[in-house]
Amino acid sequence: MIRGTQGIDNQIATGVSFVQKIPELKQKCISPEQKDLGQLCFSIESPHILKRGISVSENAFVLGAIKEKGLTDEEFDCLWEYLGYCPVSRHFKYFAGLEIKGHVIYGMDYGRMIKRDNSSIFFDHHGEVQFGKVRFFVILDFERKEDTTLALTECFRCPRYSPEINILSVKVTNEIKFVNIKYIKEGCMYLSVDNTSRKYVCRFPNKLESD
């Protein structure tokens, strides 16, 4: 909408006027049947809203591109343990970002997540409450996405968990496991105190930073 610096004041005024007119134009010119045009207007009006990809389960959407990834020996062994049998291949479709139940979670493999933490999760594992950091997400079978979309998670140990406490002390472990995304309860924030061994998870999402 802005082209060069000549007459920049007029360009800005025209751009603002155009954006302000969008709701009125949408109401007058776009019928409910024209969903594509409605989505275009919504993306212009709300550029900060993350663009969802495919739905992988109820209230869960892929954020970003889906690519192919080869698992390391450690990750492959972990998947073998999760499935109970040896997979035929170690290459699977994977993605780095997930919106689930209103929480935005990015795996640690997401290249743009350097300082912030959007990778920590609070999840249920066989009836036991656990915390961890997601490396990435994989889809084992596109025909059964809801049952085969998993988060590879580096687990924390929380020795004094209480549902009434929002900031909990945790210990980092060497355990990794695949977690079905339907068992993710919420996104959290992971905090570590410099020059100490103290580490915490905060049971509220990081909403200060997003793409």
GROMACS .gro file of N, CA, C and O in nm, residues 81-194:
model
  456
   81GLU      N    1   0.936  -4.717   2.109
   81GLU     CA    2   0.880  -4.746   2.242
   81GLU      C    3   0.735  -4.699   2.251
   81GLU      O    4   0.650  -4.768   2.309
   82TYR      N    5   0.705  -4.583   2.193
   82TYR     CA    6   0.568  -4.530   2.198
   82TYR      C    7   0.471  -4.621   2.123
   82TYR      O    8   0.362  -4.652   2.171
   83LEU      N    9   0.511  -4.664   2.003
   83LEU     CA   10   0.422  -4.744   1.919
   83LEU      C   11   0.413  -4.890   1.965
   83LEU      O   12   0.312  -4.957   1.942
   84GLY      N   13   0.521  -4.938   2.025
   84GLY     CA   14   0.525  -5.079   2.063
   84GLY      C   15   0.573  -5.169   1.952
   84GLY      O   16   0.571  -5.292   1.965
   85TYR      N   17   0.618  -5.111   1.842
   85TYR     CA   18   0.675  -5.188   1.732
   85TYR      C   19   0.770  -5.097   1.655
   85TYR      O   20   0.768  -4.974   1.671
   86CYS      N   21   0.852  -5.158   1.570
   86CYS     CA   22   0.951  -5.081   1.495
   86CYS      C   23   0.887  -5.021   1.370
   86CYS      O   24   0.836  -5.096   1.285
   87PRO      N   25   0.887  -4.889   1.355
   87PRO     CA   26   0.831  -4.828   1.234
   87PRO      C   27   0.909  -4.869   1.109
   87PRO      O   28   1.029  -4.897   1.116
   88VAL      N   29   0.841  -4.872   0.997
   88VAL     CA   30   0.904  -4.911   0.871
   88VAL      C   31   1.007  -4.807   0.827
   88VAL      O   32   1.112  -4.840   0.773
   89SER      N   33   0.976  -4.680   0.850
   89SER     CA   34   1.064  -4.571   0.808
   89SER      C   35   1.094  -4.480   0.926
   89SER      O   36   1.018  -4.476   1.024
   90ARG      N   37   1.205  -4.408   0.916
   90ARG     CA   38   1.234  -4.309   1.019
   90ARG      C   39   1.209  -4.167   0.968
   90ARG      O   40   1.244  -4.069   1.034
   91HIS      N   41   1.148  -4.155   0.850
   91HIS     CA   42   1.114  -4.024   0.794
   91HIS      C   43   0.964  -4.000   0.805
   91HIS      O   44   0.883  -4.084   0.763
   92PHE      N   45   0.927  -3.884   0.859
   92PHE     CA   46   0.787  -3.851   0.881
   92PHE      C   47   0.762  -3.704   0.851
   92PHE      O   48   0.854  -3.623   0.848
   93LYS      N   49   0.634  -3.671   0.830
   93LYS     CA   50   0.595  -3.532   0.815
   93LYS      C   51   0.601  -3.464   0.951
   93LYS      O   52   0.554  -3.520   1.051
   94TYR      N   53   0.660  -3.347   0.953
   94TYR     CA   54   0.671  -3.277   1.081
   94TYR      C   55   0.642  -3.128   1.062
   94TYR      O   56   0.644  -3.076   0.951
   95PHE      N   57   0.611  -3.062   1.173
   95PHE     CA   58   0.591  -2.918   1.171
   95PHE      C   59   0.635  -2.861   1.305
   95PHE      O   60   0.650  -2.934   1.404
   96ALA      N   61   0.657  -2.731   1.308
   96ALA     CA   62   0.718  -2.670   1.427
   96ALA      C   63   0.619  -2.597   1.516
   96ALA      O   64   0.647  -2.574   1.634
   97GLY      N   65   0.503  -2.558   1.462
   97GLY     CA   66   0.409  -2.477   1.540
   97GLY      C   67   0.270  -2.536   1.546
   97GLY      O   68   0.222  -2.596   1.450
   98LEU      N   69   0.205  -2.519   1.661
   98LEU     CA   70   0.071  -2.573   1.682
   98LEU      C   71  -0.011  -2.473   1.763
   98LEU      O   72   0.036  -2.419   1.863
   99GLU      N   73  -0.132  -2.447   1.716
   99GLU     CA   74  -0.230  -2.374   1.797
   99GLU      C   75  -0.329  -2.476   1.851
   99GLU      O   76  -0.393  -2.548   1.774
  100ILE      N   77  -0.342  -2.484   1.982
  100ILE     CA   78  -0.430  -2.584   2.041
  100ILE      C   79  -0.500  -2.525   2.164
  100ILE      O   80  -0.435  -2.469   2.253
  101LYS      N   81  -0.631  -2.533   2.163
  101LYS     CA   82  -0.713  -2.484   2.276
  101LYS      C   83  -0.679  -2.340   2.312
  101LYS      O   84  -0.677  -2.301   2.429
  102GLY      N   85  -0.648  -2.260   2.209
  102GLY     CA   86  -0.616  -2.120   2.233
  102GLY      C   87  -0.472  -2.093   2.271
  102GLY      O   88  -0.433  -1.978   2.288
  103HIS      N   89  -0.390  -2.198   2.284
  103HIS     CA   90  -0.249  -2.183   2.318
  103HIS      C   91  -0.164  -2.200   2.192
  103HIS      O   92  -0.191  -2.287   2.110
  104VAL      N   93  -0.061  -2.118   2.179
  104VAL     CA   94   0.033  -2.129   2.067
  104VAL      C   95   0.161  -2.193   2.118
  104VAL      O   96   0.223  -2.143   2.212
  105ILE      N   97   0.198  -2.305   2.058
  105ILE     CA   98   0.316  -2.380   2.101
  105ILE      C   99   0.410  -2.397   1.983
  105ILE      O  100   0.369  -2.444   1.877
  106TYR      N  101   0.535  -2.355   2.001
  106TYR     CA  102   0.638  -2.376   1.899
  106TYR      C  103   0.742  -2.473   1.953
  106TYR      O  104   0.788  -2.458   2.066
  107GLY      N  105   0.779  -2.571   1.871
  107GLY     CA  106   0.885  -2.661   1.910
  107GLY      C  107   1.019  -2.590   1.913
  107GLY      O  108   1.039  -2.487   1.849
  108MET      N  109   1.112  -2.648   1.987
  108MET     CA  110   1.246  -2.588   1.997
  108MET      C  111   1.319  -2.590   1.863
  108MET      O  112   1.417  -2.517   1.845
  109ASP      N  113   1.274  -2.672   1.769
  109ASP     CA  114   1.334  -2.673   1.636
  109ASP      C  115   1.296  -2.550   1.554
  109ASP      O  116   1.352  -2.528   1.447
  110TYR      N  117   1.201  -2.472   1.604
  110TYR     CA  118   1.159  -2.351   1.532
  110TYR      C  119   1.273  -2.250   1.534
  110TYR      O  120   1.314  -2.202   1.640
  111GLY      N  121   1.325  -2.217   1.416
  111GLY     CA  122   1.446  -2.138   1.406
  111GLY      C  123   1.437  -1.998   1.462
  111GLY      O  124   1.536  -1.940   1.504
  112ARG      N  125   1.317  -1.939   1.462
  112ARG     CA  126   1.304  -1.800   1.503
  112ARG      C  127   1.281  -1.784   1.653
  112ARG      O  128   1.273  -1.673   1.704
  113MET      N  129   1.269  -1.895   1.725
  113MET     CA  130   1.248  -1.885   1.869
  113MET      C  131   1.384  -1.892   1.938
  113MET      O  132   1.437  -1.999   1.965
  114ILE      N  133   1.442  -1.777   1.965
  114ILE     CA  134   1.577  -1.770   2.021
  114ILE      C  135   1.572  -1.740   2.170
  114ILE      O  136   1.628  -1.812   2.253
  115LYS      N  137   1.503  -1.633   2.208
  115LYS     CA  138   1.503  -1.591   2.348
  115LYS      C  139   1.372  -1.625   2.420
  115LYS      O  140   1.371  -1.647   2.539
  116ARG      N  141   1.263  -1.624   2.348
  116ARG     CA  142   1.135  -1.647   2.415
  116ARG      C  143   1.111  -1.796   2.435
  116ARG      O  144   1.182  -1.879   2.379
  117ASP      N  145   1.012  -1.829   2.515
  117ASP     CA  146   0.976  -1.969   2.534
  117ASP      C  147   0.829  -1.988   2.504
  117ASP      O  148   0.743  -1.943   2.577
  118ASN      N  149   0.801  -2.053   2.393
  118ASN     CA  150   0.665  -2.095   2.360
  118ASN      C  151   0.659  -2.246   2.344
  118ASN      O  152   0.567  -2.298   2.283
  119SER      N  153   0.758  -2.317   2.397
  119SER     CA  154   0.766  -2.461   2.369
  119SER      C  155   0.724  -2.548   2.488
  119SER      O  156   0.711  -2.670   2.472
  120SER      N  157   0.705  -2.490   2.605
  120SER     CA  158   0.674  -2.571   2.723
  120SER      C  159   0.526  -2.606   2.729
  120SER      O  160   0.441  -2.524   2.694
  121ILE      N  161   0.498  -2.728   2.773
  121ILE     CA  162   0.359  -2.774   2.779
  121ILE      C  163   0.331  -2.843   2.913
  121ILE      O  164   0.421  -2.892   2.981
  122PHE      N  165   0.204  -2.844   2.945
  122PHE     CA  166   0.149  -2.915   3.060
  122PHE      C  167   0.061  -3.024   3.000
  122PHE      O  168  -0.031  -2.995   2.924
  123PHE      N  169   0.091  -3.151   3.029
  123PHE     CA  170   0.018  -3.259   2.962
  123PHE      C  171  -0.013  -3.373   3.058
  123PHE      O  172   0.042  -3.382   3.168
  124ASP      N  173  -0.101  -3.459   3.012
  124ASP     CA  174  -0.143  -3.575   3.089
  124ASP      C  175  -0.078  -3.699   3.028
  124ASP      O  176  -0.088  -3.722   2.908
  125HIS      N  177  -0.012  -3.778   3.111
  125HIS     CA  178   0.051  -3.901   3.062
  125HIS      C  179   0.004  -4.017   3.149
  125HIS      O  180   0.048  -4.033   3.263
  126HIS      N  181  -0.089  -4.095   3.094
  126HIS     CA  182  -0.146  -4.209   3.167
  126HIS      C  183  -0.201  -4.166   3.304
  126HIS      O  184  -0.179  -4.233   3.405
  127GLY      N  185  -0.270  -4.053   3.304
  127GLY     CA  186  -0.331  -4.005   3.427
  127GLY      C  187  -0.239  -3.927   3.518
  127GLY      O  188  -0.282  -3.878   3.623
  128GLU      N  189  -0.113  -3.913   3.479
  128GLU     CA  190  -0.016  -3.839   3.560
  128GLU      C  191   0.014  -3.704   3.495
  128GLU      O  192   0.040  -3.696   3.375
  129VAL      N  193   0.010  -3.599   3.575
  129VAL     CA  194   0.040  -3.465   3.525
  129VAL      C  195   0.190  -3.450   3.503
  129VAL      O  196   0.270  -3.485   3.591
  130GLN      N  197   0.229  -3.400   3.386
  130GLN     CA  198   0.371  -3.382   3.357
  130GLN      C  199   0.393  -3.251   3.281
  130GLN      O  200   0.300  -3.194   3.224
  131PHE      N  201   0.519  -3.207   3.282
  131PHE     CA  202   0.560  -3.088   3.209
  131PHE      C  203   0.678  -3.124   3.119
  131PHE      O  204   0.752  -3.219   3.146
  132GLY      N  205   0.697  -3.045   3.013
  132GLY     CA  206   0.811  -3.068   2.926
  132GLY      C  207   0.821  -2.961   2.820
  132GLY      O  208   0.738  -2.870   2.812
  133LYS      N  209   0.927  -2.972   2.738
  133LYS     CA  210   0.948  -2.879   2.626
  133LYS      C  211   0.940  -2.957   2.496
  133LYS      O  212   1.005  -3.060   2.480
  134VAL      N  213   0.861  -2.907   2.403
  134VAL     CA  214   0.841  -2.974   2.274
  134VAL      C  215   0.958  -2.945   2.182
  134VAL      O  216   0.999  -2.830   2.166
  135ARG      N  217   1.013  -3.051   2.121
  135ARG     CA  218   1.116  -3.032   2.016
  135ARG      C  219   1.049  -3.001   1.883
  135ARG      O  220   1.086  -2.908   1.813
  136PHE      N  221   0.953  -3.086   1.846
  136PHE     CA  222   0.880  -3.069   1.720
  136PHE      C  223   0.757  -3.159   1.724
  136PHE      O  224   0.740  -3.240   1.816
  137PHE      N  225   0.673  -3.145   1.623
  137PHE     CA  226   0.552  -3.226   1.610
  137PHE      C  227   0.563  -3.314   1.486
  137PHE      O  228   0.621  -3.272   1.384
  138VAL      N  229   0.510  -3.435   1.492
  138VAL     CA  230   0.509  -3.524   1.375
  138VAL      C  231   0.367  -3.574   1.351
  138VAL      O  232   0.287  -3.586   1.444
  139ILE      N  233   0.338  -3.601   1.224
  139ILE     CA  234   0.213  -3.666   1.185
  139ILE      C  235   0.250  -3.801   1.125
  139ILE      O  236   0.314  -3.808   1.020
  140LEU      N  237   0.213  -3.908   1.191
  140LEU     CA  238   0.251  -4.041   1.145
  140LEU      C  239   0.163  -4.088   1.030
  140LEU      O  240   0.209  -4.160   0.941
  141ASP      N  241   0.035  -4.050   1.032
  141ASP     CA  242  -0.059  -4.099   0.932
  141ASP      C  243  -0.162  -3.990   0.904
  141ASP      O  244  -0.242  -3.956   0.991
  142PHE      N  245  -0.159  -3.933   0.782
  142PHE     CA  246  -0.249  -3.823   0.749
  142PHE      C  247  -0.395  -3.867   0.748
  142PHE      O  248  -0.485  -3.785   0.764
  143GLU      N  249  -0.419  -3.995   0.726
  143GLU     CA  250  -0.557  -4.044   0.726
  143GLU      C  251  -0.615  -4.048   0.867
  143GLU      O  252  -0.736  -4.049   0.885
  144ARG      N  253  -0.527  -4.051   0.966
  144ARG     CA  254  -0.573  -4.056   1.106
  144ARG      C  255  -0.497  -3.950   1.188
  144ARG      O  256  -0.435  -3.980   1.289
  145LYS      N  257  -0.505  -3.826   1.141
  145LYS     CA  258  -0.426  -3.718   1.203
  145LYS      C  259  -0.457  -3.702   1.352
  145LYS      O  260  -0.368  -3.676   1.432
  146GLU      N  261  -0.584  -3.717   1.388
  146GLU     CA  262  -0.623  -3.691   1.527
  146GLU      C  263  -0.556  -3.789   1.623
  146GLU      O  264  -0.527  -3.755   1.737
  147ASP      N  265  -0.532  -3.910   1.576
  147ASP     CA  266  -0.473  -4.012   1.663
  147ASP      C  267  -0.322  -4.025   1.647
  147ASP      O  268  -0.256  -4.089   1.730
  148THR      N  269  -0.266  -3.966   1.541
  148THR     CA  270  -0.124  -3.990   1.513
  148THR      C  271  -0.041  -3.862   1.504
  148THR      O  272   0.069  -3.863   1.450
  149THR      N  273  -0.094  -3.750   1.556
  149THR     CA  274  -0.014  -3.628   1.563
  149THR      C  275   0.048  -3.621   1.702
  149THR      O  276  -0.022  -3.615   1.803
  150LEU      N  277   0.181  -3.623   1.705
  150LEU     CA  278   0.253  -3.637   1.831
  150LEU      C  279   0.351  -3.522   1.851
  150LEU      O  280   0.399  -3.462   1.755
  151ALA      N  281   0.378  -3.493   1.977
  151ALA     CA  282   0.479  -3.394   2.014
  151ALA      C  283   0.596  -3.467   2.079
  151ALA      O  284   0.577  -3.537   2.179
  152LEU      N  285   0.715  -3.452   2.022
  152LEU     CA  286   0.834  -3.508   2.087
  152LEU      C  287   0.874  -3.412   2.198
  152LEU      O  288   0.905  -3.296   2.173
  153THR      N  289   0.874  -3.462   2.320
  153THR     CA  290   0.884  -3.376   2.438
  153THR      C  291   1.000  -3.415   2.527
  153THR      O  292   1.018  -3.534   2.559
  154GLU      N  293   1.079  -3.316   2.566
  154GLU     CA  294   1.183  -3.335   2.667
  154GLU      C  295   1.119  -3.310   2.803
  154GLU      O  296   1.070  -3.200   2.830
  155CYS      N  297   1.120  -3.410   2.888
  155CYS     CA  298   1.038  -3.406   3.009
  155CYS      C  299   1.108  -3.339   3.127
  155CYS      O  300   1.230  -3.348   3.143
  156PHE      N  301   1.027  -3.273   3.208
  156PHE     CA  302   1.070  -3.219   3.337
  156PHE      C  303   1.013  -3.307   3.448
  156PHE      O  304   0.912  -3.375   3.430
  157ARG      N  305   1.077  -3.301   3.562
  157ARG     CA  306   1.022  -3.366   3.681
  157ARG      C  307   0.975  -3.257   3.776
  157ARG      O  308   1.048  -3.162   3.805
  158CYS      N  309   0.851  -3.270   3.820
  158CYS     CA  310   0.793  -3.170   3.911
  158CYS      C  311   0.762  -3.239   4.043
  158CYS      O  312   0.655  -3.299   4.060
  159PRO      N  313   0.855  -3.234   4.139
  159PRO     CA  314   0.838  -3.312   4.262
  159PRO      C  315   0.726  -3.264   4.353
  159PRO      O  316   0.676  -3.340   4.436
  160ARG      N  317   0.686  -3.138   4.340
  160ARG     CA  318   0.584  -3.084   4.431
  160ARG      C  319   0.472  -3.019   4.352
  160ARG      O  320   0.442  -2.901   4.371
  161TYR      N  321   0.409  -3.097   4.267
  161TYR     CA  322   0.300  -3.043   4.187
  161TYR      C  323   0.176  -3.018   4.272
  161TYR      O  324   0.139  -3.100   4.357
  162SER      N  325   0.112  -2.905   4.248
  162SER     CA  326  -0.017  -2.875   4.308
  162SER      C  327  -0.100  -2.800   4.205
  162SER      O  328  -0.051  -2.703   4.145
  163PRO      N  329  -0.224  -2.842   4.182
  163PRO     CA  330  -0.308  -2.772   4.083
  163PRO      C  331  -0.341  -2.629   4.123
  163PRO      O  332  -0.386  -2.550   4.040
  164GLU      N  333  -0.316  -2.594   4.249
  164GLU     CA  334  -0.349  -2.460   4.297
  164GLU      C  335  -0.231  -2.363   4.284
  164GLU      O  336  -0.245  -2.244   4.311
  165ILE      N  337  -0.115  -2.415   4.243
  165ILE     CA  338   0.005  -2.331   4.230
  165ILE      C  339   0.035  -2.309   4.082
  165ILE      O  340   0.041  -2.405   4.005
  166ASN      N  341   0.057  -2.185   4.043
  166ASN     CA  342   0.080  -2.153   3.902
  166ASN      C  343   0.227  -2.146   3.864
  166ASN      O  344   0.261  -2.151   3.746
  167ILE      N  345   0.316  -2.131   3.961
  167ILE     CA  346   0.460  -2.130   3.934
  167ILE      C  347   0.522  -2.246   4.011
  167ILE      O  348   0.519  -2.247   4.134
  168LEU      N  349   0.574  -2.343   3.938
  168LEU     CA  350   0.619  -2.468   3.999
  168LEU      C  351   0.767  -2.493   3.971
  168LEU      O  352   0.816  -2.469   3.860
  169SER      N  353   0.836  -2.542   4.071
  169SER     CA  354   0.976  -2.578   4.055
  169SER      C  355   0.987  -2.711   3.981
  169SER      O  356   0.913  -2.806   4.011
  170VAL      N  357   1.077  -2.718   3.883
  170VAL     CA  358   1.095  -2.841   3.806
  170VAL      C  359   1.243  -2.874   3.794
  170VAL      O  360   1.329  -2.788   3.814
  171LYS      N  361   1.270  -2.998   3.761
  171LYS     CA  362   1.406  -3.043   3.735
  171LYS      C  363   1.412  -3.099   3.593
  171LYS      O  364   1.324  -3.175   3.552
  172VAL      N  365   1.516  -3.063   3.520
  172VAL     CA  366   1.535  -3.113   3.384
  172VAL      C  367   1.582  -3.257   3.390
  172VAL      O  368   1.666  -3.293   3.474
  173THR      N  369   1.526  -3.342   3.305
  173THR     CA  370   1.566  -3.483   3.300
  173THR      C  371   1.622  -3.515   3.161
  173THR      O  372   1.616  -3.432   3.070
  174ASN      N  373   1.673  -3.636   3.146
  174ASN     CA  374   1.720  -3.682   3.015
  174ASN      C  375   1.612  -3.759   2.940
  174ASN      O  376   1.637  -3.812   2.832
  175GLU      N  377   1.493  -3.766   2.997
  175GLU     CA  378   1.385  -3.845   2.937
  175GLU      C  379   1.317  -3.767   2.824
  175GLU      O  380   1.285  -3.649   2.839
  176ILE      N  381   1.297  -3.833   2.712
  176ILE     CA  382   1.215  -3.778   2.605
  176ILE      C  383   1.104  -3.877   2.574
  176ILE      O  384   1.121  -3.998   2.592
  177LYS      N  385   0.990  -3.826   2.532
  177LYS     CA  386   0.879  -3.915   2.497
  177LYS      C  387   0.790  -3.848   2.394
  177LYS      O  388   0.785  -3.724   2.385
  178PHE      N  389   0.722  -3.930   2.316
  178PHE     CA  390   0.621  -3.879   2.224
  178PHE      C  391   0.488  -3.869   2.299
  178PHE      O  392   0.448  -3.964   2.368
  179VAL      N  393   0.422  -3.755   2.284
  179VAL     CA  394   0.295  -3.730   2.351
  179VAL      C  395   0.190  -3.698   2.245
  179VAL      O  396   0.213  -3.610   2.160
  180ASN      N  397   0.079  -3.770   2.246
  180ASN     CA  398  -0.029  -3.735   2.155
  180ASN      C  399  -0.082  -3.596   2.190
  180ASN      O  400  -0.104  -3.565   2.307
  181ILE      N  401  -0.102  -3.512   2.089
  181ILE     CA  402  -0.139  -3.373   2.117
  181ILE      C  403  -0.273  -3.362   2.190
  181ILE      O  404  -0.299  -3.261   2.255
  182LYS      N  405  -0.357  -3.464   2.181
  182LYS     CA  406  -0.486  -3.455   2.249
  182LYS      C  407  -0.470  -3.459   2.401
  182LYS      O  408  -0.564  -3.427   2.475
  183TYR      N  409  -0.351  -3.498   2.448
  183TYR     CA  410  -0.326  -3.499   2.593
  183TYR      C  411  -0.258  -3.372   2.642
  183TYR      O  412  -0.227  -3.360   2.761
  184ILE      N  413  -0.233  -3.277   2.550
  184ILE     CA  414  -0.177  -3.148   2.592
  184ILE      C  415  -0.288  -3.065   2.654
  184ILE      O  416  -0.391  -3.041   2.592
  185LYS      N  417  -0.267  -3.023   2.778
  185LYS     CA  418  -0.369  -2.945   2.848
  185LYS      C  419  -0.353  -2.795   2.822
  185LYS      O  420  -0.451  -2.723   2.805
  186GLU      N  421  -0.228  -2.747   2.820
  186GLU     CA  422  -0.206  -2.605   2.800
  186GLU      C  423  -0.059  -2.578   2.771
  186GLU      O  424   0.028  -2.662   2.795
  187GLY      N  425  -0.033  -2.460   2.717
  187GLY     CA  426   0.104  -2.413   2.700
  187GLY      C  427   0.150  -2.342   2.826
  187GLY      O  428   0.070  -2.282   2.898
  188CYS      N  429   0.279  -2.351   2.855
  188CYS     CA  430   0.336  -2.288   2.976
  188CYS      C  431   0.458  -2.205   2.936
  188CYS      O  432   0.496  -2.200   2.820
  189MET      N  433   0.519  -2.143   3.036
  189MET     CA  434   0.648  -2.077   3.018
  189MET      C  435   0.751  -2.143   3.109
  189MET      O  436   0.722  -2.172   3.224
  190TYR      N  437   0.868  -2.164   3.053
  190TYR     CA  438   0.980  -2.222   3.129
  190TYR      C  439   1.077  -2.110   3.164
  190TYR      O  440   1.113  -2.029   3.079
  191LEU      N  441   1.118  -2.106   3.290
  191LEU     CA  442   1.210  -2.002   3.337
  191LEU      C  443   1.326  -2.067   3.410
  191LEU      O  444   1.307  -2.160   3.488
  192SER      N  445   1.446  -2.017   3.384
  192SER     CA  446   1.563  -2.061   3.460
  192SER      C  447   1.633  -1.938   3.515
  192SER      O  448   1.637  -1.833   3.450
  193VAL      N  449   1.688  -1.952   3.634
  193VAL     CA  450   1.756  -1.840   3.700
  193VAL      C  451   1.905  -1.851   3.672
  193VAL      O  452   1.967  -1.955   3.701
  194ASP      N  453   1.963  -1.746   3.614
  194ASP     CA  454   2.105  -1.747   3.579
  194ASP      C  455   2.192  -1.777   3.700
  194ASP      O  456   2.166  -1.730   3.812
   0.00000   0.00000   0.00000
